[in-house]
Amino acid sequence: MVGFIDSSLYPQSQAVANSYVKRGYNVFVTETLALLSHIYPKSVRLARVIGKKVGEFLVKLTEQGLSADNLELVGLSLGAHIMAYASKHLYAVTGKKPSRITGLDPAGPCFRSLPAKYKLDSSDAVRVDVVHTNIDGFGMAEPLGHVDFYVNGGEFQPGDITFIPCLIICSHLKSVIYWWQALEHPTKFIGVKCDSVQDARLARCYNNTETNYLGPKTNFSTPGIFYLSTTNVFPYFRGKAGLVPENEIYTSFIRKINDEDNFVV
Protein backbone atom coordinates (compact mmCIF):
# COMPACT_ATOMS: atom_id res chain seq x y z
CA MET A 1 0.00 0.00 0.00
CA VAL A 2 1.49 3.29 -1.11
CA GLY A 3 1.32 6.44 1.01
CA PHE A 4 0.50 10.13 0.79
CA ILE A 5 1.15 11.59 -2.71
CA ASP A 6 2.54 8.20 -3.71
CA SER A 7 1.94 5.89 -6.65
CA SER A 8 2.25 2.21 -7.47
CA LEU A 9 4.22 3.30 -10.53
CA TYR A 10 6.97 5.06 -8.58
CA PRO A 11 10.36 3.28 -8.54
CA GLN A 12 10.34 2.43 -4.83
CA SER A 13 6.93 0.76 -5.09
CA GLN A 14 8.04 -1.26 -8.09
CA ALA A 15 11.30 -2.26 -6.40
CA VAL A 16 9.55 -3.62 -3.30
CA ALA A 17 6.91 -5.40 -5.41
CA ASN A 18 9.60 -7.03 -7.57
CA SER A 19 11.45 -8.25 -4.48
CA TYR A 20 8.29 -9.96 -3.24
CA VAL A 21 7.70 -11.51 -6.66
CA LYS A 22 11.24 -12.91 -6.61
CA ARG A 23 10.41 -14.50 -3.27
CA GLY A 24 7.42 -16.29 -4.83
CA TYR A 25 4.61 -13.98 -3.74
CA ASN A 26 1.58 -12.91 -5.74
CA VAL A 27 1.56 -9.12 -5.35
CA PHE A 28 -1.13 -6.44 -5.50
CA VAL A 29 0.00 -2.82 -5.29
CA THR A 30 -2.81 -0.35 -4.70
CA GLU A 31 -3.00 2.82 -6.80
CA THR A 32 -4.37 5.71 -4.74
CA LEU A 33 -2.50 8.74 -6.06
CA ALA A 34 -5.71 10.46 -7.18
CA LEU A 35 -7.24 10.01 -3.71
CA LEU A 36 -4.19 10.76 -1.58
CA SER A 37 -3.01 13.88 -3.38
CA HIS A 38 -5.39 16.23 -1.56
CA ILE A 39 -4.21 18.34 1.35
CA TYR A 40 -3.00 16.00 4.06
CA PRO A 41 -5.94 16.27 6.53
CA LYS A 42 -8.40 15.41 3.75
CA SER A 43 -6.25 12.46 2.70
CA VAL A 44 -6.28 11.26 6.31
CA ARG A 45 -10.08 11.32 6.32
CA LEU A 46 -10.16 9.38 3.06
CA ALA A 47 -7.79 6.76 4.46
CA ARG A 48 -10.56 4.95 6.35
CA VAL A 49 -12.71 4.78 3.22
CA ILE A 50 -9.81 3.45 1.17
CA GLY A 51 -8.96 0.95 3.90
CA LYS A 52 -12.51 -0.39 3.95
CA LYS A 53 -12.48 -0.79 0.16
CA VAL A 54 -9.19 -2.67 0.32
CA GLY A 55 -10.67 -4.78 3.11
CA GLU A 56 -13.68 -5.60 0.95
CA PHE A 57 -11.30 -6.72 -1.79
CA LEU A 58 -9.46 -8.94 0.68
CA VAL A 59 -12.76 -10.49 1.78
CA LYS A 60 -13.51 -11.35 -1.86
CA LEU A 61 -10.09 -12.94 -2.21
CA THR A 62 -10.73 -15.12 0.84
CA GLU A 63 -14.09 -16.12 -0.64
CA GLN A 64 -12.17 -17.28 -3.71
CA GLY A 65 -9.87 -19.45 -1.63
CA LEU A 66 -7.11 -17.19 -0.32
CA SER A 67 -6.17 -18.16 3.22
CA ALA A 68 -5.57 -15.28 5.61
CA ASP A 69 -2.62 -17.34 6.85
CA ASN A 70 -0.95 -16.59 3.51
CA LEU A 71 -1.80 -12.89 3.44
CA GLU A 72 0.79 -10.22 4.19
CA LEU A 73 0.15 -6.48 4.00
CA VAL A 74 2.77 -3.74 3.69
CA GLY A 75 2.06 -0.03 3.92
CA LEU A 76 4.16 3.12 3.80
CA SER A 77 3.30 6.13 5.96
CA LEU A 78 -0.44 6.78 5.58
CA GLY A 79 -0.61 3.44 3.77
CA ALA A 80 0.37 1.62 6.97
CA HIS A 81 -2.79 2.83 8.68
CA ILE A 82 -4.86 2.08 5.57
CA MET A 83 -3.63 -1.52 5.73
CA ALA A 84 -4.72 -1.56 9.37
CA TYR A 85 -8.21 -0.40 8.38
CA ALA A 86 -8.30 -3.09 5.68
CA SER A 87 -7.30 -5.73 8.20
CA LYS A 88 -9.90 -4.55 10.72
CA HIS A 89 -12.60 -4.88 8.04
CA LEU A 90 -11.37 -8.32 7.04
CA TYR A 91 -11.52 -9.45 10.66
CA ALA A 92 -14.97 -7.95 11.21
CA VAL A 93 -16.38 -9.88 8.24
CA THR A 94 -14.45 -13.16 8.35
CA GLY A 95 -13.04 -13.42 11.87
CA LYS A 96 -9.61 -13.86 10.28
CA LYS A 97 -6.52 -11.67 10.48
CA PRO A 98 -3.69 -11.35 7.95
CA SER A 99 -0.59 -13.33 8.73
CA ARG A 100 1.52 -10.18 8.80
CA ILE A 101 1.37 -6.42 8.49
CA THR A 102 4.54 -4.40 7.99
CA GLY A 103 4.31 -0.68 8.65
CA LEU A 104 6.97 1.45 7.00
CA ASP A 105 7.30 4.58 9.14
CA PRO A 106 3.54 4.80 9.80
CA ALA A 107 2.26 8.36 9.52
CA GLY A 108 2.35 10.35 12.74
CA PRO A 109 0.54 13.64 11.98
CA CYS A 110 -3.19 13.29 12.75
CA PHE A 111 -2.61 9.82 14.24
CA ARG A 112 -0.38 10.19 17.29
CA SER A 113 -3.18 10.88 19.77
CA LEU A 114 -5.73 8.47 18.29
CA PRO A 115 -6.76 5.23 20.02
CA ALA A 116 -5.58 1.92 18.60
CA LYS A 117 -8.76 1.26 16.62
CA TYR A 118 -8.01 4.26 14.40
CA LYS A 119 -4.38 3.46 13.52
CA LEU A 120 -2.01 0.55 13.02
CA ASP A 121 -1.84 -1.65 16.10
CA SER A 122 -0.33 -4.98 17.06
CA SER A 123 -3.83 -6.50 17.19
CA ASP A 124 -4.36 -5.96 13.45
CA ALA A 125 -2.51 -9.09 12.32
CA VAL A 126 -1.02 -12.25 13.71
CA ARG A 127 2.38 -10.57 13.33
CA VAL A 128 2.96 -6.84 13.08
CA ASP A 129 6.38 -5.29 12.53
CA VAL A 130 7.20 -1.63 12.11
CA VAL A 131 10.16 0.28 10.66
CA HIS A 132 10.62 3.71 12.28
CA THR A 133 12.80 6.23 10.42
CA ASN A 134 11.37 9.70 11.16
CA ILE A 135 9.55 9.42 14.47
CA ASP A 136 9.25 13.12 15.32
CA GLY A 137 8.56 14.24 11.77
CA PHE A 138 6.23 12.38 9.43
CA GLY A 139 6.46 9.14 11.41
CA MET A 140 5.48 8.07 14.91
CA ALA A 141 7.59 7.31 18.00
CA GLU A 142 5.05 5.00 19.64
CA PRO A 143 5.70 1.26 19.24
CA LEU A 144 2.85 -0.05 17.12
CA GLY A 145 3.81 -3.65 16.44
CA HIS A 146 5.03 -6.82 18.04
CA VAL A 147 8.49 -5.91 16.74
CA ASP A 148 9.50 -2.27 16.21
CA PHE A 149 12.80 -1.31 14.58
CA TYR A 150 14.14 2.19 15.24
CA VAL A 151 16.64 2.63 12.44
CA ASN A 152 19.60 4.77 13.47
CA GLY A 153 17.51 5.92 16.41
CA GLY A 154 14.38 6.33 14.33
CA GLU A 155 14.45 10.09 13.90
CA PHE A 156 16.90 11.12 11.17
CA GLN A 157 18.78 8.89 8.75
CA PRO A 158 22.32 9.33 7.44
CA GLY A 159 22.42 10.77 3.94
CA ASP A 160 24.20 9.12 1.06
CA ILE A 161 26.61 12.06 1.10
CA THR A 162 28.86 11.53 4.11
CA PHE A 163 28.22 13.80 7.12
CA ILE A 164 24.94 15.09 5.63
CA PRO A 165 21.82 13.51 7.17
CA CYS A 166 18.55 12.97 5.38
CA LEU A 167 16.07 15.64 6.31
CA ILE A 168 12.47 14.92 7.22
CA ILE A 169 11.02 13.64 3.93
CA CYS A 170 14.21 11.79 3.04
CA SER A 171 14.30 10.01 6.40
CA HIS A 172 10.61 9.13 6.14
CA LEU A 173 11.03 7.55 2.71
CA LYS A 174 14.22 5.71 3.68
CA SER A 175 11.95 3.17 5.41
CA VAL A 176 10.94 1.86 1.98
CA ILE A 177 14.53 1.56 0.81
CA TYR A 178 15.58 -0.27 3.97
CA TRP A 179 12.65 -2.68 3.63
CA TRP A 180 13.42 -3.30 -0.03
CA GLN A 181 17.01 -4.16 0.80
CA ALA A 182 15.96 -6.27 3.78
CA LEU A 183 13.88 -8.36 1.37
CA GLU A 184 16.96 -8.74 -0.81
CA HIS A 185 19.29 -9.44 2.15
CA PRO A 186 17.15 -11.15 4.83
CA THR A 187 19.90 -11.66 7.42
CA LYS A 188 21.95 -8.50 6.96
CA PHE A 189 19.87 -5.87 8.78
CA ILE A 190 20.29 -6.87 12.44
CA GLY A 191 18.81 -4.94 15.34
CA VAL A 192 19.68 -5.14 19.03
CA LYS A 193 16.92 -5.11 21.63
CA CYS A 194 16.29 -1.97 23.68
CA ASP A 195 14.57 -1.37 26.99
CA SER A 196 12.69 1.71 25.75
CA VAL A 197 12.07 3.94 22.76
CA GLN A 198 14.30 6.58 24.33
CA ASP A 199 17.14 4.07 24.59
CA ALA A 200 16.62 3.21 20.92
CA ARG A 201 16.61 6.90 20.00
CA LEU A 202 19.97 7.35 21.72
CA ALA A 203 21.45 3.96 20.70
CA ARG A 204 21.79 2.92 24.34
CA CYS A 205 21.02 -0.73 23.70
CA TYR A 206 24.35 -2.44 23.14
CA ASN A 207 24.38 -3.93 26.65
CA ASN A 208 21.56 -6.25 25.54
CA THR A 209 22.22 -9.54 23.80
CA GLU A 210 18.86 -10.22 22.12
CA THR A 211 18.83 -9.44 18.40
CA ASN A 212 16.38 -9.61 15.52
CA TYR A 213 16.40 -9.39 11.75
CA LEU A 214 14.57 -6.77 9.76
CA GLY A 215 12.76 -8.39 6.84
CA PRO A 216 11.47 -11.87 6.03
CA LYS A 217 13.52 -13.46 8.83
CA THR A 218 12.09 -11.34 11.65
CA ASN A 219 11.67 -13.51 14.75
CA PHE A 220 8.29 -12.65 16.26
CA SER A 221 8.95 -14.92 19.22
CA THR A 222 11.41 -12.20 20.28
CA PRO A 223 9.13 -9.16 20.38
CA GLY A 224 10.03 -5.67 21.49
CA ILE A 225 11.90 -2.52 20.54
CA PHE A 226 15.10 -2.83 18.51
CA TYR A 227 17.82 -0.36 17.56
CA LEU A 228 19.06 -0.98 14.02
CA SER A 229 22.23 0.62 12.71
CA THR A 230 22.94 1.15 9.00
CA THR A 231 25.68 2.63 6.88
CA ASN A 232 25.13 5.59 4.58
CA VAL A 233 26.13 3.59 1.50
CA PHE A 234 23.68 1.47 -0.52
CA PRO A 235 22.58 -1.26 0.26
CA TYR A 236 23.00 0.17 3.80
CA PHE A 237 23.19 -2.99 5.92
CA ARG A 238 25.97 -3.47 8.49
CA GLY A 239 25.40 -7.12 9.28
CA LYS A 240 26.95 -8.25 12.57
CA ALA A 241 29.07 -5.11 12.61
CA GLY A 242 25.86 -3.30 13.55
CA LEU A 243 25.80 -5.10 16.90
CA VAL A 244 28.65 -3.00 18.29
CA PRO A 245 28.69 0.78 18.78
CA GLU A 246 29.73 2.78 15.74
CA ASN A 247 32.44 5.40 15.76
CA GLU A 248 31.59 7.03 12.45
CA ILE A 249 31.27 10.79 12.55
CA TYR A 250 27.94 10.84 10.71
CA THR A 251 26.27 8.45 13.16
CA SER A 252 27.56 10.51 16.06
CA PHE A 253 26.04 13.57 14.41
CA ILE A 254 22.71 11.79 13.96
CA ARG A 255 22.76 10.77 17.61
CA LYS A 256 23.47 14.34 18.68
CA ILE A 257 20.46 15.55 16.69
CA ASN A 258 18.27 12.88 18.27
CA ASP A 259 19.56 13.68 21.75
CA GLU A 260 18.79 17.38 21.40
CA ASP A 261 15.45 16.61 19.76
CA ASN A 262 16.01 19.32 17.16
CA PHE A 263 14.59 19.41 13.67
CA VAL A 264 16.98 20.11 10.84
CA VAL A 265 14.92 21.74 8.09
Coordinates of C-alpha atoms in Angstrom, one line a residue:
M1 CA 0.0 0.0 0.0
V2 CA 1.5 3.3 -1.1
G3 CA 1.3 6.4 1.0
F4 CA 0.5 10.1 0.8
I5 CA 1.2 11.6 -2.7
D6 CA 2.5 8.2 -3.7
S7 CA 1.9 5.9 -6.7
S8 CA 2.3 2.2 -7.5
L9 CA 4.2 3.3 -10.5
Y10 CA 7.0 5.1 -8.6
P11 CA 10.4 3.3 -8.5
Q12 CA 10.3 2.4 -4.8
S13 CA 6.9 0.8 -5.1
Q14 CA 8.0 -1.3 -8.1
A15 CA 11.3 -2.3 -6.4
V16 CA 9.5 -3.6 -3.3
A17 CA 6.9 -5.4 -5.4
N18 CA 9.6 -7.0 -7.6
S19 CA 11.5 -8.3 -4.5
Y20 CA 8.3 -10.0 -3.2
V21 CA 7.7 -11.5 -6.7
K22 CA 11.2 -12.9 -6.6
R23 CA 10.4 -14.5 -3.3
G24 CA 7.4 -16.3 -4.8
Y25 CA 4.6 -14.0 -3.7
N26 CA 1.6 -12.9 -5.7
V27 CA 1.6 -9.1 -5.4
F28 CA -1.1 -6.4 -5.5
V29 CA 0.0 -2.8 -5.3
T30 CA -2.8 -0.4 -4.7
E31 CA -3.0 2.8 -6.8
T32 CA -4.4 5.7 -4.7
L33 CA -2.5 8.7 -6.1
A34 CA -5.7 10.5 -7.2
L35 CA -7.2 10.0 -3.7
L36 CA -4.2 10.8 -1.6
S37 CA -3.0 13.9 -3.4
H38 CA -5.4 16.2 -1.6
I39 CA -4.2 18.3 1.4
Y40 CA -3.0 16.0 4.1
P41 CA -5.9 16.3 6.5
K42 CA -8.4 15.4 3.7
S43 CA -6.2 12.5 2.7
V44 CA -6.3 11.3 6.3
R45 CA -10.1 11.3 6.3
L46 CA -10.2 9.4 3.1
A47 CA -7.8 6.8 4.5
R48 CA -10.6 5.0 6.3
V49 CA -12.7 4.8 3.2
I50 CA -9.8 3.4 1.2
G51 CA -9.0 0.9 3.9
K52 CA -12.5 -0.4 3.9
K53 CA -12.5 -0.8 0.2
V54 CA -9.2 -2.7 0.3
G55 CA -10.7 -4.8 3.1
E56 CA -13.7 -5.6 0.9
F57 CA -11.3 -6.7 -1.8
L58 CA -9.5 -8.9 0.7
V59 CA -12.8 -10.5 1.8
K60 CA -13.5 -11.3 -1.9
L61 CA -10.1 -12.9 -2.2
T62 CA -10.7 -15.1 0.8
E63 CA -14.1 -16.1 -0.6
Q64 CA -12.2 -17.3 -3.7
G65 CA -9.9 -19.5 -1.6
L66 CA -7.1 -17.2 -0.3
S67 CA -6.2 -18.2 3.2
A68 CA -5.6 -15.3 5.6
D69 CA -2.6 -17.3 6.8
N70 CA -0.9 -16.6 3.5
L71 CA -1.8 -12.9 3.4
E72 CA 0.8 -10.2 4.2
L73 CA 0.1 -6.5 4.0
V74 CA 2.8 -3.7 3.7
G75 CA 2.1 0.0 3.9
L76 CA 4.2 3.1 3.8
S77 CA 3.3 6.1 6.0
L78 CA -0.4 6.8 5.6
G79 CA -0.6 3.4 3.8
A80 CA 0.4 1.6 7.0
H81 CA -2.8 2.8 8.7
I82 CA -4.9 2.1 5.6
M83 CA -3.6 -1.5 5.7
A84 CA -4.7 -1.6 9.4
Y85 CA -8.2 -0.4 8.4
A86 CA -8.3 -3.1 5.7
S87 CA -7.3 -5.7 8.2
K88 CA -9.9 -4.5 10.7
H89 CA -12.6 -4.9 8.0
L90 CA -11.4 -8.3 7.0
Y91 CA -11.5 -9.4 10.7
A92 CA -15.0 -7.9 11.2
V93 CA -16.4 -9.9 8.2
T94 CA -14.5 -13.2 8.4
G95 CA -13.0 -13.4 11.9
K96 CA -9.6 -13.9 10.3
K97 CA -6.5 -11.7 10.5
P98 CA -3.7 -11.3 8.0
S99 CA -0.6 -13.3 8.7
R100 CA 1.5 -10.2 8.8
I101 CA 1.4 -6.4 8.5
T102 CA 4.5 -4.4 8.0
G103 CA 4.3 -0.7 8.6
L104 CA 7.0 1.5 7.0
D105 CA 7.3 4.6 9.1
P106 CA 3.5 4.8 9.8
A107 CA 2.3 8.4 9.5
G108 CA 2.3 10.4 12.7
P109 CA 0.5 13.6 12.0
C110 CA -3.2 13.3 12.7
F111 CA -2.6 9.8 14.2
R112 CA -0.4 10.2 17.3
S113 CA -3.2 10.9 19.8
L114 CA -5.7 8.5 18.3
P115 CA -6.8 5.2 20.0
A116 CA -5.6 1.9 18.6
K117 CA -8.8 1.3 16.6
Y118 CA -8.0 4.3 14.4
K119 CA -4.4 3.5 13.5
L120 CA -2.0 0.5 13.0
D121 CA -1.8 -1.7 16.1
S122 CA -0.3 -5.0 17.1
S123 CA -3.8 -6.5 17.2
D124 CA -4.4 -6.0 13.5
A125 CA -2.5 -9.1 12.3
V126 CA -1.0 -12.3 13.7
R127 CA 2.4 -10.6 13.3
V128 CA 3.0 -6.8 13.1
D129 CA 6.4 -5.3 12.5
V130 CA 7.2 -1.6 12.1
V131 CA 10.2 0.3 10.7
H132 CA 10.6 3.7 12.3
T133 CA 12.8 6.2 10.4
N134 CA 11.4 9.7 11.2
I135 CA 9.5 9.4 14.5
D136 CA 9.2 13.1 15.3
G137 CA 8.6 14.2 11.8
F138 CA 6.2 12.4 9.4
G139 CA 6.5 9.1 11.4
M140 CA 5.5 8.1 14.9
A141 CA 7.6 7.3 18.0
E142 CA 5.1 5.0 19.6
P143 CA 5.7 1.3 19.2
L144 CA 2.8 -0.1 17.1
G145 CA 3.8 -3.6 16.4
H146 CA 5.0 -6.8 18.0
V147 CA 8.5 -5.9 16.7
D148 CA 9.5 -2.3 16.2
F149 CA 12.8 -1.3 14.6
Y150 CA 14.1 2.2 15.2
V151 CA 16.6 2.6 12.4
N152 CA 19.6 4.8 13.5
G153 CA 17.5 5.9 16.4
G154 CA 14.4 6.3 14.3
E155 CA 14.5 10.1 13.9
F156 CA 16.9 11.1 11.2
Q157 CA 18.8 8.9 8.8
P158 CA 22.3 9.3 7.4
G159 CA 22.4 10.8 3.9
D160 CA 24.2 9.1 1.1
I161 CA 26.6 12.1 1.1
T162 CA 28.9 11.5 4.1
F163 CA 28.2 13.8 7.1
I164 CA 24.9 15.1 5.6
P165 CA 21.8 13.5 7.2
C166 CA 18.5 13.0 5.4
L167 CA 16.1 15.6 6.3
I168 CA 12.5 14.9 7.2
I169 CA 11.0 13.6 3.9
C170 CA 14.2 11.8 3.0
S171 CA 14.3 10.0 6.4
H172 CA 10.6 9.1 6.1
L173 CA 11.0 7.6 2.7
K174 CA 14.2 5.7 3.7
S175 CA 12.0 3.2 5.4
V176 CA 10.9 1.9 2.0
I177 CA 14.5 1.6 0.8
Y178 CA 15.6 -0.3 4.0
W179 CA 12.7 -2.7 3.6
W180 CA 13.4 -3.3 0.0
Q181 CA 17.0 -4.2 0.8
A182 CA 16.0 -6.3 3.8
L183 CA 13.9 -8.4 1.4
E184 CA 17.0 -8.7 -0.8
H185 CA 19.3 -9.4 2.1
P186 CA 17.1 -11.2 4.8
T187 CA 19.9 -11.7 7.4
K188 CA 21.9 -8.5 7.0
F189 CA 19.9 -5.9 8.8
I190 CA 20.3 -6.9 12.4
G191 CA 18.8 -4.9 15.3
V192 CA 19.7 -5.1 19.0
K193 CA 16.9 -5.1 21.6
C194 CA 16.3 -2.0 23.7
D195 CA 14.6 -1.4 27.0
S196 CA 12.7 1.7 25.8
V197 CA 12.1 3.9 22.8
Q198 CA 14.3 6.6 24.3
D199 CA 17.1 4.1 24.6
A200 CA 16.6 3.2 20.9
R201 CA 16.6 6.9 20.0
L202 CA 20.0 7.4 21.7
A203 CA 21.5 4.0 20.7
R204 CA 21.8 2.9 24.3
C205 CA 21.0 -0.7 23.7
Y206 CA 24.4 -2.4 23.1
N207 CA 24.4 -3.9 26.7
N208 CA 21.6 -6.2 25.5
T209 CA 22.2 -9.5 23.8
E210 CA 18.9 -10.2 22.1
T211 CA 18.8 -9.4 18.4
N212 CA 16.4 -9.6 15.5
Y213 CA 16.4 -9.4 11.7
L214 CA 14.6 -6.8 9.8
G215 CA 12.8 -8.4 6.8
P216 CA 11.5 -11.9 6.0
K217 CA 13.5 -13.5 8.8
T218 CA 12.1 -11.3 11.7
N219 CA 11.7 -13.5 14.7
F220 CA 8.3 -12.7 16.3
S221 CA 8.9 -14.9 19.2
T222 CA 11.4 -12.2 20.3
P223 CA 9.1 -9.2 20.4
G224 CA 10.0 -5.7 21.5
I225 CA 11.9 -2.5 20.5
F226 CA 15.1 -2.8 18.5
Y227 CA 17.8 -0.4 17.6
L228 CA 19.1 -1.0 14.0
S229 CA 22.2 0.6 12.7
T230 CA 22.9 1.1 9.0
T231 CA 25.7 2.6 6.9
N232 CA 25.1 5.6 4.6
V233 CA 26.1 3.6 1.5
F234 CA 23.7 1.5 -0.5
P235 CA 22.6 -1.3 0.3
Y236 CA 23.0 0.2 3.8
F237 CA 23.2 -3.0 5.9
R238 CA 26.0 -3.5 8.5
G239 CA 25.4 -7.1 9.3
K240 CA 26.9 -8.2 12.6
A241 CA 29.1 -5.1 12.6
G242 CA 25.9 -3.3 13.5
L243 CA 25.8 -5.1 16.9
V244 CA 28.7 -3.0 18.3
P245 CA 28.7 0.8 18.8
E246 CA 29.7 2.8 15.7
N247 CA 32.4 5.4 15.8
E248 CA 31.6 7.0 12.4
I249 CA 31.3 10.8 12.5
Y250 CA 27.9 10.8 10.7
T251 CA 26.3 8.5 13.2
S252 CA 27.6 10.5 16.1
F253 CA 26.0 13.6 14.4
I254 CA 22.7 11.8 14.0
R255 CA 22.8 10.8 17.6
K256 CA 23.5 14.3 18.7
I257 CA 20.5 15.6 16.7
N258 CA 18.3 12.9 18.3
D259 CA 19.6 13.7 21.7
E260 CA 18.8 17.4 21.4
D261 CA 15.4 16.6 19.8
N262 CA 16.0 19.3 17.2
F263 CA 14.6 19.4 13.7
V264 CA 17.0 20.1 10.8
V265 CA 14.9 21.7 8.1

